[in-house]
PDB file of C-alpha atoms in Angstrom:
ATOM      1  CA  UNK E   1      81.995 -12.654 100.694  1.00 49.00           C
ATOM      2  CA  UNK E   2      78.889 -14.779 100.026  1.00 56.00           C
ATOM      3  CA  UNK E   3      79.807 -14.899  95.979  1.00 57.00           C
ATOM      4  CA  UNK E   4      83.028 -16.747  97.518  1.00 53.00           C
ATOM      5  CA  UNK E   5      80.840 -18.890  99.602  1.00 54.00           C
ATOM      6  CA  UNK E   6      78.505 -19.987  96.952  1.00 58.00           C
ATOM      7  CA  UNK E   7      80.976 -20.236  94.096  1.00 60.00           C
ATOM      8  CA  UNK E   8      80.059 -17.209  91.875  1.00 62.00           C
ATOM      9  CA  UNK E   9      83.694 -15.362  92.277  1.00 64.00           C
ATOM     10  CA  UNK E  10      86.211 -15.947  89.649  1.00 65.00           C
ATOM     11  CA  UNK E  11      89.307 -15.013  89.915  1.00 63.00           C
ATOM     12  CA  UNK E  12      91.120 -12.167  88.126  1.00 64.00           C
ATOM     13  CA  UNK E  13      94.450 -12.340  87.716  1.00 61.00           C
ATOM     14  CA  UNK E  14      97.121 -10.148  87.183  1.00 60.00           C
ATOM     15  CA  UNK E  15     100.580 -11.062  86.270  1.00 57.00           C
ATOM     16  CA  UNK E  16     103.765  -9.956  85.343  1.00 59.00           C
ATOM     17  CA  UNK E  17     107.730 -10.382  84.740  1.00 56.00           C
ATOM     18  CA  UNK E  18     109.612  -9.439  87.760  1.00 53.00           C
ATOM     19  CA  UNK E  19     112.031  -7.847  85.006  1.00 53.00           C
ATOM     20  CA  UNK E  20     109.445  -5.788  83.882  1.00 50.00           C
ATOM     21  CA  UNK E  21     108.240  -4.634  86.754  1.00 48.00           C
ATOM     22  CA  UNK E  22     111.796  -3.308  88.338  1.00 49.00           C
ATOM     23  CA  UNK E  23     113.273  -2.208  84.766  1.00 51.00           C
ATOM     24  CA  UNK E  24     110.010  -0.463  83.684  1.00 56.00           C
ATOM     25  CA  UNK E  25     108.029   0.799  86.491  1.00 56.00           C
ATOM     26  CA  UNK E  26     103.791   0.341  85.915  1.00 56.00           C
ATOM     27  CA  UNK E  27     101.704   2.642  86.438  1.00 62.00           C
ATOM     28  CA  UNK E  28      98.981   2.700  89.475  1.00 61.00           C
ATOM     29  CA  UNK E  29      95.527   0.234  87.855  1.00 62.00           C
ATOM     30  CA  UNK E  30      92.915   2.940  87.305  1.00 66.00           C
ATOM     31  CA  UNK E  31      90.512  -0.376  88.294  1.00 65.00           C
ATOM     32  CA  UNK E  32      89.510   0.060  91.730  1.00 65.00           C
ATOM     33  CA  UNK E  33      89.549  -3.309  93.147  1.00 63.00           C
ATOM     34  CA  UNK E  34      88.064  -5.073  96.412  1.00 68.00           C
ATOM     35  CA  UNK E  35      88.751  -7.990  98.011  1.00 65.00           C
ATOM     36  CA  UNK E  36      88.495 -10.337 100.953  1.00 67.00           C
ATOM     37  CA  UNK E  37      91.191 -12.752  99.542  1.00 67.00           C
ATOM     38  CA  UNK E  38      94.524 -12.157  97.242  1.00 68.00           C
ATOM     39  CA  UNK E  39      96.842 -14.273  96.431  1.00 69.00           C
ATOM     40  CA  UNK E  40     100.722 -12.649  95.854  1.00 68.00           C
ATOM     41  CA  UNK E  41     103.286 -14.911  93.950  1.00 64.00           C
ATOM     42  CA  UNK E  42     106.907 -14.427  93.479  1.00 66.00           C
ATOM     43  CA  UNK E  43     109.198 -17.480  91.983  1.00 63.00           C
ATOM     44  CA  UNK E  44     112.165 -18.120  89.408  1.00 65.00           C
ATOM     45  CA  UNK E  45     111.454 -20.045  86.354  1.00 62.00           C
ATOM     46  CA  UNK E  46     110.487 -23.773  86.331  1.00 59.00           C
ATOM     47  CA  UNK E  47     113.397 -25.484  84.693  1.00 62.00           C
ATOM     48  CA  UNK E  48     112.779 -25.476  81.079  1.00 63.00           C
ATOM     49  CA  UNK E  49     109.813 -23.611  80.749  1.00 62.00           C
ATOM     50  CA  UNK E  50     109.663 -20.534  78.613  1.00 64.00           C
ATOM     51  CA  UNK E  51     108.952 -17.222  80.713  1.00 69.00           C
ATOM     52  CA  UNK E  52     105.875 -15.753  79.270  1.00 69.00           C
ATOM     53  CA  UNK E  53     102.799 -14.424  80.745  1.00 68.00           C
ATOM     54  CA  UNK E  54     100.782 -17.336  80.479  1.00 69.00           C
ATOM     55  CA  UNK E  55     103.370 -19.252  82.627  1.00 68.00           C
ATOM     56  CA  UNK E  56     103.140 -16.988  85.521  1.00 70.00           C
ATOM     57  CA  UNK E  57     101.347 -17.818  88.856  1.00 68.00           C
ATOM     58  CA  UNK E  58      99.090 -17.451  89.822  1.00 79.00           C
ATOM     59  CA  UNK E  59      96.742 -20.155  87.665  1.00 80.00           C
ATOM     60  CA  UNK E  60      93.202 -20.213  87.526  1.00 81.00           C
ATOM     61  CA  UNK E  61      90.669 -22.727  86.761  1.00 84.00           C
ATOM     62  CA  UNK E  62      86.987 -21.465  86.854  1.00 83.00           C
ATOM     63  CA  UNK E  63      86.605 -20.999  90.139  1.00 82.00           C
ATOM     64  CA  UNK E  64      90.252 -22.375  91.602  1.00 86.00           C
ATOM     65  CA  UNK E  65      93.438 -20.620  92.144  1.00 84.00           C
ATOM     66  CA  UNK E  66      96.728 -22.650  91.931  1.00 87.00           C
ATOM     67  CA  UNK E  67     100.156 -21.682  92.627  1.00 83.00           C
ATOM     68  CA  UNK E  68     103.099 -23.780  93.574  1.00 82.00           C
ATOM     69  CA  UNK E  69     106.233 -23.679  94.572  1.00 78.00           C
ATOM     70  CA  UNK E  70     108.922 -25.812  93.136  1.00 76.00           C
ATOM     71  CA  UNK E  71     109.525 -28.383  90.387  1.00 80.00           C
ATOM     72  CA  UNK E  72     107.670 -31.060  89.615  1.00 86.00           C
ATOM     73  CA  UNK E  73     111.282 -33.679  89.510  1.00 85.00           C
ATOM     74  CA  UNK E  74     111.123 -35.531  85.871  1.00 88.00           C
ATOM     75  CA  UNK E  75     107.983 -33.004  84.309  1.00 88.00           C
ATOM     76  CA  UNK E  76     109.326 -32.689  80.787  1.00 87.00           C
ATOM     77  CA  UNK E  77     109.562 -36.267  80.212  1.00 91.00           C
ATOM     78  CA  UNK E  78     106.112 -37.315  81.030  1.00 91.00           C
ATOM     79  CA  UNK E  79     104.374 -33.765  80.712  1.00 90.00           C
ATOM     80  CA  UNK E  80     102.708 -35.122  76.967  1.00 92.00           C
ATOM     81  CA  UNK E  81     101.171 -38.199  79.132  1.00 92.00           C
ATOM     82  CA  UNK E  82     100.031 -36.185  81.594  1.00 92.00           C
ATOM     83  CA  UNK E  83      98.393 -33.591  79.045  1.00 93.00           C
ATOM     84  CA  UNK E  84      97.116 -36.998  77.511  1.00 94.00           C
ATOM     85  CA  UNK E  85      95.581 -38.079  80.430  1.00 93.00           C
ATOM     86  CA  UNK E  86      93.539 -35.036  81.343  1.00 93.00           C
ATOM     87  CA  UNK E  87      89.961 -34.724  81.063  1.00 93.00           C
ATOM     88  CA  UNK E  88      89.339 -33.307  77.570  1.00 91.00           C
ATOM     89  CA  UNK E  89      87.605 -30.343  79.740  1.00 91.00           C
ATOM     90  CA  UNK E  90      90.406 -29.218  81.466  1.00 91.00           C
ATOM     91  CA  UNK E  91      92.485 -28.441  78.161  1.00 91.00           C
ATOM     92  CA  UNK E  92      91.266 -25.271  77.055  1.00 91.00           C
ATOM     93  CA  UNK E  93      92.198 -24.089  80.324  1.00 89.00           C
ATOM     94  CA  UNK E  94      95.993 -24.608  80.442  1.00 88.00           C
ATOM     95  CA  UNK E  95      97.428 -22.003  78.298  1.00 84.00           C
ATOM     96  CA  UNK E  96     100.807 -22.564  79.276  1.00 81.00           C
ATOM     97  CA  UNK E  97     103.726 -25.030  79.352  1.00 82.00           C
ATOM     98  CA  UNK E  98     104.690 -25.162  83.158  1.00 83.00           C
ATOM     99  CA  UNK E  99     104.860 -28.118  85.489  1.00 87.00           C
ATOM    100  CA  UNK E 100     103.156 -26.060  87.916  1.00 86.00           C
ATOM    101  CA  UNK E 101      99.757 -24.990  85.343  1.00 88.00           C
ATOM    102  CA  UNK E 102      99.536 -28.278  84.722  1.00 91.00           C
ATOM    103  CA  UNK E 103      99.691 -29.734  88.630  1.00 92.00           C
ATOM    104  CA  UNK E 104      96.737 -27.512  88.799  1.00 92.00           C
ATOM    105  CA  UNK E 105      95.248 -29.262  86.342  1.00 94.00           C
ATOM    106  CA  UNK E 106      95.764 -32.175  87.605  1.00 95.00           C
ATOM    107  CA  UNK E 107      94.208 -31.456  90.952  1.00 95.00           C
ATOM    108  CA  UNK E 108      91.078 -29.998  89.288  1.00 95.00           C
ATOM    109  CA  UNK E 109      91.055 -33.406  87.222  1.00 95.00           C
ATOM    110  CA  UNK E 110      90.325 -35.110  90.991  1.00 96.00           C
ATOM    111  CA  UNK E 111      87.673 -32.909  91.831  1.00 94.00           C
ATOM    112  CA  UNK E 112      84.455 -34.243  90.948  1.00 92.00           C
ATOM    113  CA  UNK E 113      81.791 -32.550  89.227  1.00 91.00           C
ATOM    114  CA  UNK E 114      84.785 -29.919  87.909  1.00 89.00           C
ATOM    115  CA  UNK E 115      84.024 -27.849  86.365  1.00 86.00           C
ATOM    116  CA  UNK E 116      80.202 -27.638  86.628  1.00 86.00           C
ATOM    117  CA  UNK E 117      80.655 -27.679  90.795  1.00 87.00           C
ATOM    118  CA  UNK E 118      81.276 -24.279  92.124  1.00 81.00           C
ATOM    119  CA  UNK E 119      82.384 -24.733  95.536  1.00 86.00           C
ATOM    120  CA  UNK E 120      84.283 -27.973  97.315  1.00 90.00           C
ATOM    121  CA  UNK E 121      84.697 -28.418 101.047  1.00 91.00           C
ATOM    122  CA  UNK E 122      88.024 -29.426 102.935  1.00 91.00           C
ATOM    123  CA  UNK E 123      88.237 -33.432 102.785  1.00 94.00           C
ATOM    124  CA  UNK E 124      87.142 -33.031  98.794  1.00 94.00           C
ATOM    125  CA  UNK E 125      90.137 -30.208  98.363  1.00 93.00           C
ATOM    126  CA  UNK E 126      92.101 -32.179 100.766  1.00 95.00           C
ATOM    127  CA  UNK E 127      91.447 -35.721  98.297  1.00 96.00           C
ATOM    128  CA  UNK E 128      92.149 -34.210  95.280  1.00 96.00           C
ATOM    129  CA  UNK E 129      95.344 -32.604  96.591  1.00 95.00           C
ATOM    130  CA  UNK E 130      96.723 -36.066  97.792  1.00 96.00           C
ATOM    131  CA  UNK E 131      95.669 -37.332  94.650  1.00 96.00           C
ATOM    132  CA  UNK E 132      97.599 -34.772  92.524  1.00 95.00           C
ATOM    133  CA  UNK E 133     100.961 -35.102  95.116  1.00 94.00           C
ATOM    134  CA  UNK E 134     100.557 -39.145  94.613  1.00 95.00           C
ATOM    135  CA  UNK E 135      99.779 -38.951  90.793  1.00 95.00           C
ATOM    136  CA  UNK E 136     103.306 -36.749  89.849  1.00 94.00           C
ATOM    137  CA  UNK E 137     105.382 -38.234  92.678  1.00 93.00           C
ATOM    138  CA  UNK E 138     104.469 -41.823  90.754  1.00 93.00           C
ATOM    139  CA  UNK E 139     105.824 -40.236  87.619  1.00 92.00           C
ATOM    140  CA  UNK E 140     108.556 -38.568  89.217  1.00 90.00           C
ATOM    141  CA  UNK E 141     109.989 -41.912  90.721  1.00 90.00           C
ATOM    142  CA  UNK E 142     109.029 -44.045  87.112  1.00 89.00           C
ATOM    143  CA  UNK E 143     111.478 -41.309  85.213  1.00 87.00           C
ATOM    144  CA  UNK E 144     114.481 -41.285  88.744  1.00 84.00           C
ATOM    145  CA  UNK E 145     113.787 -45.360  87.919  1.00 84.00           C
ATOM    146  CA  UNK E 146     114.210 -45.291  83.877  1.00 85.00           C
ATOM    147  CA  UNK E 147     117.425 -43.467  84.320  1.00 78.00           C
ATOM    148  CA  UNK E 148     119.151 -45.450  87.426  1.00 72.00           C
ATOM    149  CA  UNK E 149     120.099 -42.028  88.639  1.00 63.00           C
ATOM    150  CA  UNK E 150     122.104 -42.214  92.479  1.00 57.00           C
ATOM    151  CA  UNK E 151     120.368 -38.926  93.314  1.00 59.00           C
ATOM    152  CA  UNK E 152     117.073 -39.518  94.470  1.00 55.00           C
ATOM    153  CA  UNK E 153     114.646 -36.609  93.711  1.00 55.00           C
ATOM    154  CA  UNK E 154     113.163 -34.229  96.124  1.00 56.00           C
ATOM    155  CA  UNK E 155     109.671 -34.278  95.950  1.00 48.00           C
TER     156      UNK E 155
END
C-alpha cells in the first residue's frame, strides 16, 4: 500500500474485446497478482473509433489510471488540435485514437510537475479534472456552434 502512497506503483493493465472474451474463452493468468485497488471497465465503442487493444480502458499514464464513460460530443473534429495542443511529453503515451485516451491526456496535461510528480492530492486531482471537463466542453460547444445544430449536446 505504501508504493501507492508514495507514487512507486504503476499500473498494469490488462485488456480485452468483449467478443473475444465470450466467443473464445481465456485461459486462467498463470501471474499471480495482488492488489489493494482494481479498476474493471466494460463500454461499447466511442463513435468512430477503431476497436483495437490500444483503445480499450482502462488508460494509463505513468502513474494515473483513466477511464471514462461516454463521448466526448464533437471529438473527431477538433481531436488533431487537441493532440496539437498537448505537452510534447504526453504524446508517446497515447497509443490510441479514442476521445476517452486522449481526455486522459488532457487531464494529465493540468497536472503540474506530470510526469516527473508521482503522487497528487485531492484539490490538485480535483483542478485538473475541472480543467479537462471545461477544456472539451469549450470545444464541444465551438463545433454544436460551427454547425447551428437545434440539438444541443449532452455533455
Amino acid at each position: 500500500f505504501q508504493n501507492l502512497l508514495d507514487g512507486r506503483a504503476v499500473p498494469m493493465l490488462f485488456r480485452a474485446s468483449l467478443d473475444v472474451c465470450v466467443e473464445e474463452p481465456q485461459p486462467p493468468s498463470q501471474v499471480a497478482l495482488e492488489s489493494r485497488a482494481v479498476f474493471a471497465h466494460v463500454r461499447a465503442a466511442s463513435p468512430n473509433s477503431t476497436q483495437k487493444e490500444t483503445n480499450s480502458h482502462p488508460f494509463a499514464f505513468h502513474t494515473l489510471t483513466w477511464l471514462h464513460n461516454g463521448h466526448v460530443w464533437g471529438f473527431e473534429k477538433f481531436r488533431e488540435q487537441l493532440i496539437a495542443k498537448l505537452p510534447r511529453k504526453l504524446l508517446p503515451l497515447v497509443a490510441g485514437d479514442t476521445d476517452s485516451e486522449l481526455a486522459g491526456a488532457v487531464f494529465a496535461s493540468h497536472l503540474a510537475g506530470f510526469p516527473y510528480r508521482k503522487t497528487y492530492d485531492l484539490v490538485a486531482l480535483r483542478a485538473a479534472m475541472l480543467a479537462t471537463v471545461a477544456n472539451l466542453r469549450e470545444r464541444s460547444l465551438r463545433v454544436h456552434e460551427s454547425e447551428g445544430s437545434d440539438v444541443c449536446p449532452d455533455m
